[in-house]
Every structure is written in structure tokens, then in C-alpha cells.
XYZ file of C-alpha atoms in Angstrom:
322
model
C -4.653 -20.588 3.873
C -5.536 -19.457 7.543
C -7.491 -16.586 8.459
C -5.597 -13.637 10.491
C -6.677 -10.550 11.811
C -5.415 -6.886 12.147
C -5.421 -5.906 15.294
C -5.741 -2.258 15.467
C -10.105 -3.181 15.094
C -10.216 -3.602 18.777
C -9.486 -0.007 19.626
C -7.638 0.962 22.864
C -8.057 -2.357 25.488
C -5.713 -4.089 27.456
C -3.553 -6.393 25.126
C -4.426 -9.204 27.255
C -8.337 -8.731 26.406
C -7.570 -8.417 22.764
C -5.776 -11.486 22.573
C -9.011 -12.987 24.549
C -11.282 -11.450 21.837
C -9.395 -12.740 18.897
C -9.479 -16.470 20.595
C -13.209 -16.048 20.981
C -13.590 -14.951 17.602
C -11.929 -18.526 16.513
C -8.771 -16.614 15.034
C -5.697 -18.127 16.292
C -2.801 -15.468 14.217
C -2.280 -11.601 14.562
C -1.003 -8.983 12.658
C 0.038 -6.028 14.976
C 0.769 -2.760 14.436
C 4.400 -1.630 15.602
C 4.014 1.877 14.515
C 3.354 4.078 11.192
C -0.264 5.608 10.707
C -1.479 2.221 12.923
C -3.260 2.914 16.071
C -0.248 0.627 17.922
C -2.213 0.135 20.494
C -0.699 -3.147 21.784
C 3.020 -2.695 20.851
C 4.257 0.268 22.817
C 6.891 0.772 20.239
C 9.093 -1.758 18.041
C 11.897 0.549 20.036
C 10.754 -0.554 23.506
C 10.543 -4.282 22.944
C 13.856 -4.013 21.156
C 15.485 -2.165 24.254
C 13.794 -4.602 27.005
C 14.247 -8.027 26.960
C 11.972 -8.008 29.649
C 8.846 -6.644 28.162
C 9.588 -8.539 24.770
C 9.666 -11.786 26.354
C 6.031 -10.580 28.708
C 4.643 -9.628 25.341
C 5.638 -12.791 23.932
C 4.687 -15.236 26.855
C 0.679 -14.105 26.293
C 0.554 -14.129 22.967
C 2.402 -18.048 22.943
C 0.163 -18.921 26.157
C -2.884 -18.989 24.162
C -1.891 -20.712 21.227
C -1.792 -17.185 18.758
C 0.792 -16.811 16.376
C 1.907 -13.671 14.440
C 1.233 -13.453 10.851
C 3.128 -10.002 9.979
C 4.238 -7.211 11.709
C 2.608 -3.706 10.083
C 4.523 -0.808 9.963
C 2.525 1.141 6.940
C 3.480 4.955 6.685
C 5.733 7.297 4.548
C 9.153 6.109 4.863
C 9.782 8.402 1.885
C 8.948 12.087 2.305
C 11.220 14.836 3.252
C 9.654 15.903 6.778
C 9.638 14.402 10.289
C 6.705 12.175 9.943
C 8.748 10.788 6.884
C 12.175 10.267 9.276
C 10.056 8.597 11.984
C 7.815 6.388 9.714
C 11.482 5.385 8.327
C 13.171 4.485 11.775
C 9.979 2.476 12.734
C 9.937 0.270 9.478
C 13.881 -0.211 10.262
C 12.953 -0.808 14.398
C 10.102 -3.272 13.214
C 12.752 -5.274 10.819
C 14.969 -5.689 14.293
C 11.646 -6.507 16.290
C 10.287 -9.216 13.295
C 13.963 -10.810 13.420
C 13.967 -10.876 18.068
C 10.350 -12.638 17.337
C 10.900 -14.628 14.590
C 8.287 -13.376 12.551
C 9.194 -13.400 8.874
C 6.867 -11.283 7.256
C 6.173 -7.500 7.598
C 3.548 -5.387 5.917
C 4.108 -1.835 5.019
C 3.773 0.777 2.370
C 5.587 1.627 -0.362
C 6.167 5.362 0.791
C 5.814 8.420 -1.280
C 8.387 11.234 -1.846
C 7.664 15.139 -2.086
C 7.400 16.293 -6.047
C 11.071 18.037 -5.815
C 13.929 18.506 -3.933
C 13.594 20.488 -1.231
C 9.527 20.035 -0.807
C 8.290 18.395 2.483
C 4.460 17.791 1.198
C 3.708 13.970 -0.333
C 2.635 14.859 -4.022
C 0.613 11.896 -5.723
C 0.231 11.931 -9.500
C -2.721 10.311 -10.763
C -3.164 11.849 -14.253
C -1.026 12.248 -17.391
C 2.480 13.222 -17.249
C 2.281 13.913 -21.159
C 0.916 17.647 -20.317
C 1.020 20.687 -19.604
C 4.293 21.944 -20.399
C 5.961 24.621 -19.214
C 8.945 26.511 -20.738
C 9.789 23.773 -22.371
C 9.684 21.179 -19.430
C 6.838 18.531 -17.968
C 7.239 19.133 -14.972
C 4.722 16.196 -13.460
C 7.535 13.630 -15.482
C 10.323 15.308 -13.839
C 8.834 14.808 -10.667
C 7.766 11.071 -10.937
C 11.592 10.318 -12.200
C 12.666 12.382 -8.702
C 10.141 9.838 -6.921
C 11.623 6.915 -8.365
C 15.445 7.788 -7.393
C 14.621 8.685 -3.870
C 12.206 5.597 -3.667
C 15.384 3.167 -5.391
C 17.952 4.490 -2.918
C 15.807 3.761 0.414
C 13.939 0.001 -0.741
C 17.767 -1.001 -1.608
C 18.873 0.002 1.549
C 15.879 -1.360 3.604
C 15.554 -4.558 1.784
C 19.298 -5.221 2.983
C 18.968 -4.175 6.240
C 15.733 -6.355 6.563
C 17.155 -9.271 5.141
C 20.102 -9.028 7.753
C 17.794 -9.123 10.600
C 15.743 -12.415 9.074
C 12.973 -10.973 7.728
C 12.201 -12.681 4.344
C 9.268 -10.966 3.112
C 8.434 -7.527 2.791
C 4.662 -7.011 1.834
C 3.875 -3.504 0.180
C 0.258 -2.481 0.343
C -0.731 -1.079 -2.983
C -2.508 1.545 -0.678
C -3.353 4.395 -2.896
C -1.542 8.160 -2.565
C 1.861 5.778 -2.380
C 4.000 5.866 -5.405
C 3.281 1.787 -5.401
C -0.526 1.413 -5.594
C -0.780 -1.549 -8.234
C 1.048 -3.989 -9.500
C 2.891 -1.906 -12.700
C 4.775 -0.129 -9.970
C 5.275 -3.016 -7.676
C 6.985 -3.889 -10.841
C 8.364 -0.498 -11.072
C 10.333 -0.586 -7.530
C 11.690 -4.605 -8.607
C 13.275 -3.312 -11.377
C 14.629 -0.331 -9.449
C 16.179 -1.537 -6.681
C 17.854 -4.608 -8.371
C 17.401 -8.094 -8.062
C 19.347 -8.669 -4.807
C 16.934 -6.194 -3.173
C 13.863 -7.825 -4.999
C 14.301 -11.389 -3.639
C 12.204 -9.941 -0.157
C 10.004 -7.583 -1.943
C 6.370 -8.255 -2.637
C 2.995 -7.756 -2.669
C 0.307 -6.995 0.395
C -2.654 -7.977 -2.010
C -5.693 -5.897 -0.674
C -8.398 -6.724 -3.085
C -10.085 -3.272 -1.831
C -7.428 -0.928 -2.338
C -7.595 -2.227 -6.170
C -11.157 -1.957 -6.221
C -11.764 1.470 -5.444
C -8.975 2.081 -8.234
C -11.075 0.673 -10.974
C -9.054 -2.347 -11.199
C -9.925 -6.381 -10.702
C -7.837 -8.082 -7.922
C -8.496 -11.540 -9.346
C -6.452 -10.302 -12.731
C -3.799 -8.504 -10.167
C -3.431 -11.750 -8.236
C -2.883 -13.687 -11.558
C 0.050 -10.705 -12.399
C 1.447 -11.157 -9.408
C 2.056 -14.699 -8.990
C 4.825 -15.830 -6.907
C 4.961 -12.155 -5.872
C 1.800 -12.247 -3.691
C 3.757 -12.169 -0.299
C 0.603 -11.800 2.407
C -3.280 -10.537 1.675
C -5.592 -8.741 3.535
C -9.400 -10.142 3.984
C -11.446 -6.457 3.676
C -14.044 -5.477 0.551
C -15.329 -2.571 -0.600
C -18.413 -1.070 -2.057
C -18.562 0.898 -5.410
C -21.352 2.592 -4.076
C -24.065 2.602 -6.991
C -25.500 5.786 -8.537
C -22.887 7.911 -6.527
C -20.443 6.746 -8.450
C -22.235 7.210 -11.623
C -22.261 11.115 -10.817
C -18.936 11.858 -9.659
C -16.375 8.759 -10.451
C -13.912 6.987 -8.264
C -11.790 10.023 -6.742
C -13.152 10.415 -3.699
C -11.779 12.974 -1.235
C -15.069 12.862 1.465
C -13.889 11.944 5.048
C -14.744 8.335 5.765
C -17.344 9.041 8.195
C -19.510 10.054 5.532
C -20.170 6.870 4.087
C -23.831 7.882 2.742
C -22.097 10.623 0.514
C -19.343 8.854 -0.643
C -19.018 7.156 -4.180
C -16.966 4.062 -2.420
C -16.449 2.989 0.969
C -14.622 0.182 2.749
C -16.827 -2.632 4.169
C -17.265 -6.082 5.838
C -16.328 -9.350 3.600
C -19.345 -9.771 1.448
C -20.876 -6.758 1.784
C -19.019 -5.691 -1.654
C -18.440 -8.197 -3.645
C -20.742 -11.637 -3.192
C -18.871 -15.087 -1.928
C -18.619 -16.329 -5.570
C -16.378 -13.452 -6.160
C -14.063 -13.776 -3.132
C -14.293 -17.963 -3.742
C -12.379 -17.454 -7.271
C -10.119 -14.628 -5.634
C -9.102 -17.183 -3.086
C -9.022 -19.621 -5.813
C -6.787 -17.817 -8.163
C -4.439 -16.779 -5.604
C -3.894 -20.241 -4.218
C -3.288 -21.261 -7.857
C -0.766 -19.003 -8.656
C 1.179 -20.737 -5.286
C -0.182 -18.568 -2.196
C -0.721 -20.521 0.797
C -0.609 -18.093 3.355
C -2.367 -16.275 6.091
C -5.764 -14.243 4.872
C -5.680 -11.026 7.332
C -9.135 -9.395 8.383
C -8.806 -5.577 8.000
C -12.379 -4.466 9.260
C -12.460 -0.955 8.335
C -16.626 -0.714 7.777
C -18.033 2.462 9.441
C -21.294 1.034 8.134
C -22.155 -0.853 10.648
C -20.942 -2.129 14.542
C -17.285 -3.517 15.051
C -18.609 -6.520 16.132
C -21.689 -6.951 13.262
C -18.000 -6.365 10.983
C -16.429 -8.933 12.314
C -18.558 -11.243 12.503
C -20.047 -10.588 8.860
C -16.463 -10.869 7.590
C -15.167 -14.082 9.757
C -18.052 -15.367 8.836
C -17.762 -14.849 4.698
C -13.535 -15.426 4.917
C -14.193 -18.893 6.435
C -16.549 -19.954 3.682
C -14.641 -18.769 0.857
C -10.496 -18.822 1.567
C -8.857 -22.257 0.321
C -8.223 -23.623 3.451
């Protein structure tokens, strides 16, 4: 495994001094951000590079002048919904296929997308309770609305997973981000079974232990699940954050910024879970046949950017099976 890192941490700078900062952070691979809900603050669009050879081949000759590589391309959004955000997140995961392919970059990182709850609804609509009840005049309405999901979410990952494969892009790593209709590894399952095995053969998972966490459920047991279908991982923890979480459970809807009122909250490597932990996640993915990058994803509003980093550089490289 080799450690990675997401970009987007170093905030608006010239690309040329983040590519400095990752070097002196020891990281020698990238994941960037070519559009979606990432700040893309160092790609000025998957669209521009595509249409200029000579700004792709500039953006290329820094990165390859220090020695980086690029782990994935991230293009996480809503590919999905019925509304404009949902037509541009899907033309940027489609640019960012063409972009991955001019690079050579084989892996890209996204999101699963989620659909409206009916035809003709523009507003994302994430079910995270029964569909068994209530009834109404005779109809569930909630089951209706997941099958809806599923057909609109079959008909686009068939159609993307072709037109990335085309462009040589041979692994397409959903984050189980919660609010997307895949968020664990039952419906990573879900979308393999719906969109055929052709269209399966590039699909996988983004493993983000914390996304699981803050669901209630154990990466290290996901990452067994998954086996061969663990296609990238992010490095970033979280923090069930005691007593809070006693009171009011795991559906939090606080903004981020208010960690101290919050029943969970993202946070450096180690300050969640202790090294033993992350040792056996490492361990158990590498056993089930990953050998991949580990990507640092340092959202902790906890603490300093740099304290972040360095607390999680410093945890990933004593604990990924290098």
C-alpha cells in the first residue's frame, strides 16, 4: 500500500505550492478533485484540460517534474437527481472519465448519486427507515420510491460504466458517502446486480472506514464483504463522540462547525479509533487482495490543517501494510 492524499485540504493556493506541500509532507501520489461538490481548486475543469492540449500537458509537466503520481481522479456529486446540479455533476463524472483516460489514470472516485423520490421531483430524497409502513390508500409509498431510485440509478451506472470503460478507466470507486442511494456495501451490491455484469467488471468500492462508522457499522467486517471489490480507500477516522451520542443517536443533522454539539464528527487518523484498530483494518484489507493507494481525507475541524495532517501522516505510516 502507499499513502495518497486528497487534495482539496490545502484550500485555494497556487497548484504549484500544493504540489510543494504534498512533497514536503513525504507524500509522493494525489487525488484531485475535477469537479462535483470538491473545492477543484487545482483542476480548472476536467472540460478545460480536455479542450487544451496545452494546459493538460503544463498541468502534467509539474505534477511528473517532482516525482507525484495520481492515485484517482474525484468527481463525487449527484449524477442522479432531476435538477441542474444533477445534469452538471453528470457531465463532470463523464468529462473526468475522458480526462482519467488523456492522463492515464485508471481509477476515479465518485458517488453513487441519488435520485428524487418520484418522477417529476427535483429534491434528493434519502430513505433511512422502514419501507414496511405507513400505508396509504392502499400503497407504500417510501417502497415505490426506492424501486423508482433503483431504475433511474440502473439506467445511468450502465451507461457510465460503458462510457468509462471506453475511455480506459478500469475502476470506478463509489464512496458509500451517506444521503446516496449506495452508502454500504448491501447496495454496492444492490447497483452490481442492477446494472449487469458487463457494467460491474469497473464498479467498486471507495472504502471510507468513517463514512461506515458514523452509520453504526464496522469497516473491518465491510472490508472482509467486499473483497476483491475494494477498488481504492480513503485514510480519514471519525469520532462517536461519547455521551452525545448516548442522548440523541447517530443522525446527526448539526452543521460541521459545531463539532462540540455534535454526536459524531470527522477527525485526524487516530484520533477515533486507536492504531491497533486501523493496523487490523489495513490488515484485513490487504488480505482480502488490496494493494493499493491509502488516500488522506483530512476533514477534522477539531484542530489546525496542519496539526491534521501531520497527526494523520503520522498514524497512516505506522499502521497501512506497506
Amino acid at each position: 500500500m502507499e499513502l495518497s492524499i486528497c487534495t482539496d485540504v490545502f484550500g485555494k493556493i497556487p497548484f504549484t505550492e500544493m504540489l510543494d506541500k504534498v512533497k514536503a509532507y513525504g507524500i509522493n501520489a494525489i487525488e484531485m478533485t475535477t469537479g462535483g461538490w470538491g473545492g477543484c481548486f487545482f483542476v480548472p475543469s476536467a472540460e478545460e484540460l480536455i479542450k487544451s492540449p496545452a494546459k493538460l500537458q503544463a498541468f502534467k509537466n509539474e505534477i511528473d517534474k517532482r516525482g507525484l503520481k495520481i492515485s484517482a481522479l474525484n468527481c463525487s456529486g449527484n449524477p442522479l437527481v432531476n435538477n441542474p446540479m444533477g445534469k452538471t455533476h453528470s457531465k463532470t463524472i463523464h468529462d473526468t472519465a475522458v480526462l482519467a483516460g488523456l492522463l492515464g489514470v485508471k481509477t476515479i472516485v465518485t458517488m453513487s448519486g441519488l435520485p428524487e423520490g418520484a418522477p417529476g421531483d427535483t429534491t434528493p430524497n434519502w430513505f433511512t427507515t422502514t419501507v414496511s409502513w405507513p400505508e396509504y390508500d392502499g400503497r407504500l409509498y417510501m417502497a415505490d420510491s426506492i424501486k423508482y431510485q433503483w431504475e433511474v440509478a440502473a439506467k445511468w451506472w450502465k451507461e457510465y460504466a460503458h462510457f468509462a470503460k471506453e475511455n480506459g478507466v478500469e475502476k470506478i470507486a463509489i464512496e458509500e458517502f451517506p444521503c446516496q442511494l449506495v452508502n454500504n456495501v448491501r447496495n454496492l451490491n444492490k447497483l452490481l446486480e442492477v446494472v449487469g455484469p458487463e457494467a460491474a467488471e469497473v464498479i467498486g468500492m471507495n472504502l471510507d472506514p468513517s463514512h461506515l462508522m458514523i452509520q453504526g457499522a464496522d469497516p473491518i467486517a465491510a472490508a472482509r464483504a467486499l473483497g476483491d471489490k475494494i477498488y481504492y480507500i480513503h485514510g480519514k477516522d471519525a469520532r462517536i463522540e461519547r455521551g452525545l451520542v448516548d442522548i440523541d443517536g447517530l443522525t446527526e443533522t448539526l452543521p460541521v462547525s459545531e463539532t462540540a454539539k455534535r454526536t459524531w464528527n470527522y477527525v485526524a487518523v487516530g484520533c477515533g479509533k486507536d492504531l491497533q484498530w486501523w493496523k487490523e483494518f489495513f490488515s484485513v484489507a490487504h488480505m482480502m487482495g488490496y494493494n493499493g493507494y491509502i488516500s488522506l481525507e483530512m476533514e477534522d475541524l477539531t484542530m489546525t490543517v496542519d496539526a491534521g495532517l501531520r497527526t494523520s501522516i503520522d498514524a497512516l505510516n505506522q499502521t497501512i501494510s506497506k
